[in-house]
Amino acid sequence: MQVTTEPEDTRVLLMKNIEQTPGIRYRELLRLTGLVNGVLSYHLSALERANVIKVNRESRITRYYPVGVSDKESAILKFVRHKPIRQILLFILEHDMCTFNEIVDHTGKAPSTVSSHLKRLRGAGIVLVRHGEYHQLYRVAEGDLIVEVLSKYSASFTDKVVDNYIEMLEEL
């Protein structure tokens, strides 16, 4: 836990965390920096006003990105930061097209969990569905972009605590 006293030091610390972990959540920044809620909020607002970070606020989740991360990359990053979704995307990429049951078997997740992930990925346009005679086939819309994002930001997928917590909630 790192706590600094100078505003410049605090902002440098925040930028370092955001650059190392694009798409990092507010709560994770609280944990990593040791800052209190109001102080963190103040400095993040200042960084956003200075146009050195991009902020994505959706429902109850706020994510922070360096300004160099494109909108397409950030749209993908918010999903692939979650390990089960990465597993699904990598499996589909590896096989080009997959059935729902193949994805469920590969991930070992409950069908309802896989279905929920696929629904979100479809809604974001990341995964496409082709309706066959007997089943649906899933494929990745922009495979090259997904591979680029996964390789470019693979070191930043360290949200193991967050992933484990989310997985635990989804299994309930």
PDB file of C-alpha atoms in Angstrom:
ATOM      1  CA  MET A   1       0.000   0.000   0.000  1.00  0.00           C
ATOM      2  CA  GLN A   2       1.473   3.314  -1.060  1.00  0.00           C
ATOM      3  CA  VAL A   3       0.328   6.634   0.312  1.00  0.00           C
ATOM      4  CA  THR A   4       1.874   9.898  -0.847  1.00  0.00           C
ATOM      5  CA  THR A   5       1.378  13.434   0.381  1.00  0.00           C
ATOM      6  CA  GLU A   6       2.232  15.645  -2.590  1.00  0.00           C
ATOM      7  CA  PRO A   7      -0.447  16.024  -5.298  1.00  0.00           C
ATOM      8  CA  GLU A   8       2.138  15.481  -8.047  1.00  0.00           C
ATOM      9  CA  ASP A   9       3.362  12.269  -6.392  1.00  0.00           C
ATOM     10  CA  THR A  10      -0.188  11.028  -6.016  1.00  0.00           C
ATOM     11  CA  ARG A  11      -0.976  11.716  -9.659  1.00  0.00           C
ATOM     12  CA  VAL A  12       2.238  10.038 -10.810  1.00  0.00           C
ATOM     13  CA  LEU A  13       1.284   6.994  -8.736  1.00  0.00           C
ATOM     14  CA  LEU A  14      -2.210   6.965 -10.221  1.00  0.00           C
ATOM     15  CA  MET A  15      -0.884   7.321 -13.784  1.00  0.00           C
ATOM     16  CA  LYS A  16       1.562   4.478 -13.186  1.00  0.00           C
ATOM     17  CA  ASN A  17      -1.248   2.186 -12.012  1.00  0.00           C
ATOM     18  CA  ILE A  18      -3.553   3.192 -14.877  1.00  0.00           C
ATOM     19  CA  GLU A  19      -0.824   2.733 -17.495  1.00  0.00           C
ATOM     20  CA  GLN A  20       0.178  -0.654 -16.079  1.00  0.00           C
ATOM     21  CA  THR A  21      -3.423  -1.808 -15.811  1.00  0.00           C
ATOM     22  CA  PRO A  22      -5.591  -0.138 -18.468  1.00  0.00           C
ATOM     23  CA  GLY A  23      -9.238  -0.548 -17.583  1.00  0.00           C
ATOM     24  CA  ILE A  24      -8.501  -0.643 -13.871  1.00  0.00           C
ATOM     25  CA  ARG A  25     -11.520  -0.139 -11.657  1.00  0.00           C
ATOM     26  CA  TYR A  26     -11.933   2.596  -9.078  1.00  0.00           C
ATOM     27  CA  ARG A  27     -12.017   0.138  -6.177  1.00  0.00           C
ATOM     28  CA  GLU A  28      -8.789  -1.477  -7.328  1.00  0.00           C
ATOM     29  CA  LEU A  29      -7.126   1.939  -7.433  1.00  0.00           C
ATOM     30  CA  LEU A  30      -8.338   2.550  -3.872  1.00  0.00           C
ATOM     31  CA  ARG A  31      -6.776  -0.723  -2.767  1.00  0.00           C
ATOM     32  CA  LEU A  32      -3.493  -0.295  -4.645  1.00  0.00           C
ATOM     33  CA  THR A  33      -2.852   3.309  -3.667  1.00  0.00           C
ATOM     34  CA  GLY A  34      -4.132   3.290  -0.098  1.00  0.00           C
ATOM     35  CA  LEU A  35      -5.807   6.629  -0.731  1.00  0.00           C
ATOM     36  CA  VAL A  36      -9.117   7.469   0.876  1.00  0.00           C
ATOM     37  CA  ASN A  37     -12.163   7.751  -1.348  1.00  0.00           C
ATOM     38  CA  GLY A  38     -12.357  11.570  -1.520  1.00  0.00           C
ATOM     39  CA  VAL A  39      -8.638  12.037  -2.183  1.00  0.00           C
ATOM     40  CA  LEU A  40      -8.642   9.428  -4.953  1.00  0.00           C
ATOM     41  CA  SER A  41     -11.736  10.952  -6.521  1.00  0.00           C
ATOM     42  CA  TYR A  42     -10.196  14.434  -6.409  1.00  0.00           C
ATOM     43  CA  HIS A  43      -6.960  13.381  -8.126  1.00  0.00           C
ATOM     44  CA  LEU A  44      -8.704  11.232 -10.744  1.00  0.00           C
ATOM     45  CA  SER A  45     -10.964  14.173 -11.603  1.00  0.00           C
ATOM     46  CA  ALA A  46      -7.905  16.394 -11.986  1.00  0.00           C
ATOM     47  CA  LEU A  47      -6.240  13.841 -14.298  1.00  0.00           C
ATOM     48  CA  GLU A  48      -9.427  13.564 -16.341  1.00  0.00           C
ATOM     49  CA  ARG A  49      -9.737  17.374 -16.658  1.00  0.00           C
ATOM     50  CA  ALA A  50      -6.091  17.506 -17.771  1.00  0.00           C
ATOM     51  CA  ASN A  51      -6.931  14.947 -20.488  1.00  0.00           C
ATOM     52  CA  VAL A  52      -4.249  12.490 -19.411  1.00  0.00           C
ATOM     53  CA  ILE A  53      -6.707   9.684 -18.641  1.00  0.00           C
ATOM     54  CA  LYS A  54      -9.960   8.459 -20.167  1.00  0.00           C
ATOM     55  CA  VAL A  55     -12.789   7.453 -17.890  1.00  0.00           C
ATOM     56  CA  ASN A  56     -15.475   4.942 -18.781  1.00  0.00           C
ATOM     57  CA  ARG A  57     -18.490   5.048 -16.480  1.00  0.00           C
ATOM     58  CA  GLU A  58     -21.047   2.306 -17.011  1.00  0.00           C
ATOM     59  CA  SER A  59     -23.755   1.475 -14.510  1.00  0.00           C
ATOM     60  CA  ARG A  60     -21.884   0.939 -11.237  1.00  0.00           C
ATOM     61  CA  ILE A  61     -18.417   0.336 -12.720  1.00  0.00           C
ATOM     62  CA  THR A  62     -15.897   3.043 -13.490  1.00  0.00           C
ATOM     63  CA  ARG A  63     -12.751   2.129 -15.412  1.00  0.00           C
ATOM     64  CA  TYR A  64      -9.678   4.239 -16.115  1.00  0.00           C
ATOM     65  CA  TYR A  65      -7.473   4.156 -19.216  1.00  0.00           C
ATOM     66  CA  PRO A  66      -4.441   6.061 -20.452  1.00  0.00           C
ATOM     67  CA  VAL A  67      -5.418   8.437 -23.274  1.00  0.00           C
ATOM     68  CA  GLY A  68      -3.422   6.329 -25.758  1.00  0.00           C
ATOM     69  CA  VAL A  69      -5.864   3.429 -25.483  1.00  0.00           C
ATOM     70  CA  SER A  70      -8.326   3.622 -28.369  1.00  0.00           C
ATOM     71  CA  ASP A  71     -12.078   3.368 -27.853  1.00  0.00           C
ATOM     72  CA  LYS A  72     -12.096  -0.012 -29.612  1.00  0.00           C
ATOM     73  CA  GLU A  73      -9.326  -1.295 -27.348  1.00  0.00           C
ATOM     74  CA  SER A  74     -11.040  -0.040 -24.210  1.00  0.00           C
ATOM     75  CA  ALA A  75     -14.311  -1.687 -25.296  1.00  0.00           C
ATOM     76  CA  ILE A  76     -12.464  -5.006 -25.542  1.00  0.00           C
ATOM     77  CA  LEU A  77     -10.321  -4.489 -22.442  1.00  0.00           C
ATOM     78  CA  LYS A  78     -13.307  -4.092 -20.165  1.00  0.00           C
ATOM     79  CA  PHE A  79     -14.306  -7.647 -21.085  1.00  0.00           C
ATOM     80  CA  VAL A  80     -10.956  -9.414 -21.349  1.00  0.00           C
ATOM     81  CA  ARG A  81      -9.829  -8.231 -17.920  1.00  0.00           C
ATOM     82  CA  HIS A  82     -12.147 -10.978 -16.649  1.00  0.00           C
ATOM     83  CA  LYS A  83     -10.437 -14.389 -16.916  1.00  0.00           C
ATOM     84  CA  PRO A  84     -13.495 -16.507 -17.913  1.00  0.00           C
ATOM     85  CA  ILE A  85     -14.275 -14.117 -20.756  1.00  0.00           C
ATOM     86  CA  ARG A  86     -10.648 -14.294 -21.914  1.00  0.00           C
ATOM     87  CA  GLN A  87     -10.954 -18.088 -21.862  1.00  0.00           C
ATOM     88  CA  ILE A  88     -14.092 -17.955 -23.986  1.00  0.00           C
ATOM     89  CA  LEU A  89     -12.583 -15.565 -26.522  1.00  0.00           C
ATOM     90  CA  LEU A  90      -9.320 -17.502 -26.789  1.00  0.00           C
ATOM     91  CA  PHE A  91     -11.195 -20.760 -27.272  1.00  0.00           C
ATOM     92  CA  ILE A  92     -13.381 -19.288 -30.021  1.00  0.00           C
ATOM     93  CA  LEU A  93     -10.341 -17.696 -31.686  1.00  0.00           C
ATOM     94  CA  GLU A  94      -8.490 -21.003 -31.595  1.00  0.00           C
ATOM     95  CA  HIS A  95     -11.372 -22.906 -33.191  1.00  0.00           C
ATOM     96  CA  ASP A  96     -12.737 -20.145 -35.434  1.00  0.00           C
ATOM     97  CA  MET A  97     -16.342 -21.177 -34.684  1.00  0.00           C
ATOM     98  CA  CYS A  98     -17.714 -23.007 -31.657  1.00  0.00           C
ATOM     99  CA  THR A  99     -21.000 -24.276 -30.352  1.00  0.00           C
ATOM    100  CA  PHE A 100     -22.327 -23.229 -26.981  1.00  0.00           C
ATOM    101  CA  ASN A 101     -21.743 -26.722 -25.554  1.00  0.00           C
ATOM    102  CA  GLU A 102     -18.113 -26.715 -26.725  1.00  0.00           C
ATOM    103  CA  ILE A 103     -17.556 -23.399 -24.931  1.00  0.00           C
ATOM    104  CA  VAL A 104     -19.233 -24.681 -21.752  1.00  0.00           C
ATOM    105  CA  ASP A 105     -17.136 -27.873 -21.835  1.00  0.00           C
ATOM    106  CA  HIS A 106     -13.932 -25.918 -22.372  1.00  0.00           C
ATOM    107  CA  THR A 107     -14.476 -23.356 -19.617  1.00  0.00           C
ATOM    108  CA  GLY A 108     -15.980 -25.694 -17.060  1.00  0.00           C
ATOM    109  CA  LYS A 109     -18.375 -22.910 -16.096  1.00  0.00           C
ATOM    110  CA  ALA A 110     -22.104 -23.292 -15.576  1.00  0.00           C
ATOM    111  CA  PRO A 111     -24.115 -22.941 -18.790  1.00  0.00           C
ATOM    112  CA  SER A 112     -25.913 -19.923 -17.315  1.00  0.00           C
ATOM    113  CA  THR A 113     -22.565 -18.211 -16.648  1.00  0.00           C
ATOM    114  CA  VAL A 114     -21.303 -18.902 -20.180  1.00  0.00           C
ATOM    115  CA  SER A 115     -24.618 -17.757 -21.606  1.00  0.00           C
ATOM    116  CA  SER A 116     -24.411 -14.501 -19.666  1.00  0.00           C
ATOM    117  CA  HIS A 117     -20.851 -13.844 -20.868  1.00  0.00           C
ATOM    118  CA  LEU A 118     -21.757 -14.624 -24.474  1.00  0.00           C
ATOM    119  CA  LYS A 119     -24.793 -12.366 -24.289  1.00  0.00           C
ATOM    120  CA  ARG A 120     -22.637  -9.460 -23.084  1.00  0.00           C
ATOM    121  CA  LEU A 121     -19.998 -10.161 -25.752  1.00  0.00           C
ATOM    122  CA  ARG A 122     -22.680 -10.301 -28.451  1.00  0.00           C
ATOM    123  CA  GLY A 123     -24.204  -7.045 -27.204  1.00  0.00           C
ATOM    124  CA  ALA A 124     -20.797  -5.385 -27.502  1.00  0.00           C
ATOM    125  CA  GLY A 125     -20.325  -6.742 -31.026  1.00  0.00           C
ATOM    126  CA  ILE A 126     -17.257  -8.741 -29.999  1.00  0.00           C
ATOM    127  CA  VAL A 127     -18.829 -12.133 -30.646  1.00  0.00           C
ATOM    128  CA  LEU A 128     -21.123 -12.938 -33.550  1.00  0.00           C
ATOM    129  CA  VAL A 129     -23.596 -15.803 -33.843  1.00  0.00           C
ATOM    130  CA  ARG A 130     -24.417 -17.783 -36.938  1.00  0.00           C
ATOM    131  CA  HIS A 131     -27.568 -19.842 -36.708  1.00  0.00           C
ATOM    132  CA  GLY A 132     -27.106 -23.329 -38.073  1.00  0.00           C
ATOM    133  CA  GLU A 133     -29.685 -26.011 -38.689  1.00  0.00           C
ATOM    134  CA  TYR A 134     -29.162 -27.659 -35.315  1.00  0.00           C
ATOM    135  CA  HIS A 135     -27.204 -25.178 -33.209  1.00  0.00           C
ATOM    136  CA  GLN A 136     -25.704 -21.732 -33.021  1.00  0.00           C
ATOM    137  CA  LEU A 137     -22.079 -21.161 -33.928  1.00  0.00           C
ATOM    138  CA  TYR A 138     -20.126 -18.452 -32.129  1.00  0.00           C
ATOM    139  CA  ARG A 139     -17.218 -16.594 -33.676  1.00  0.00           C
ATOM    140  CA  VAL A 140     -15.169 -13.516 -32.843  1.00  0.00           C
ATOM    141  CA  ALA A 141     -16.057 -10.427 -34.893  1.00  0.00           C
ATOM    142  CA  GLU A 142     -12.614  -8.799 -35.162  1.00  0.00           C
ATOM    143  CA  GLY A 143     -10.191 -11.598 -34.374  1.00  0.00           C
ATOM    144  CA  ASP A 144      -7.075  -9.644 -35.297  1.00  0.00           C
ATOM    145  CA  LEU A 145      -8.029  -6.781 -32.984  1.00  0.00           C
ATOM    146  CA  ILE A 146      -8.805  -9.176 -30.115  1.00  0.00           C
ATOM    147  CA  VAL A 147      -5.429 -10.899 -30.561  1.00  0.00           C
ATOM    148  CA  GLU A 148      -3.678  -7.513 -30.680  1.00  0.00           C
ATOM    149  CA  VAL A 149      -5.357  -6.331 -27.474  1.00  0.00           C
ATOM    150  CA  LEU A 150      -4.699  -9.620 -25.693  1.00  0.00           C
ATOM    151  CA  SER A 151      -1.032  -9.605 -26.599  1.00  0.00           C
ATOM    152  CA  LYS A 152      -0.515  -5.868 -26.066  1.00  0.00           C
ATOM    153  CA  TYR A 153      -2.092  -5.798 -22.606  1.00  0.00           C
ATOM    154  CA  SER A 154      -1.549  -9.360 -21.359  1.00  0.00           C
ATOM    155  CA  ALA A 155       0.745  -8.194 -18.558  1.00  0.00           C
ATOM    156  CA  SER A 156      -2.048  -6.015 -17.177  1.00  0.00           C
ATOM    157  CA  PHE A 157      -4.470  -8.892 -16.578  1.00  0.00           C
ATOM    158  CA  THR A 158      -3.575  -9.178 -12.926  1.00  0.00           C
ATOM    159  CA  ASP A 159      -7.010  -8.621 -11.421  1.00  0.00           C
ATOM    160  CA  LYS A 160      -6.865 -12.093  -9.863  1.00  0.00           C
ATOM    161  CA  VAL A 161      -8.533 -10.957  -6.651  1.00  0.00           C
ATOM    162  CA  VAL A 162     -11.276  -9.171  -8.589  1.00  0.00           C
ATOM    163  CA  ASP A 163     -11.669 -12.112 -11.006  1.00  0.00           C
ATOM    164  CA  ASN A 164     -11.922 -14.619  -8.168  1.00  0.00           C
ATOM    165  CA  TYR A 165     -14.486 -12.488  -6.364  1.00  0.00           C
ATOM    166  CA  ILE A 166     -16.615 -12.029  -9.497  1.00  0.00           C
ATOM    167  CA  GLU A 167     -16.389 -15.757 -10.302  1.00  0.00           C
ATOM    168  CA  MET A 168     -17.506 -16.591  -6.772  1.00  0.00           C
ATOM    169  CA  LEU A 169     -20.529 -14.273  -7.092  1.00  0.00           C
ATOM    170  CA  GLU A 170     -21.465 -15.715 -10.486  1.00  0.00           C
ATOM    171  CA  GLU A 171     -21.415 -19.264  -9.122  1.00  0.00           C
ATOM    172  CA  LEU A 172     -23.993 -18.393  -6.418  1.00  0.00           C
TER     173      LEU A 172
END
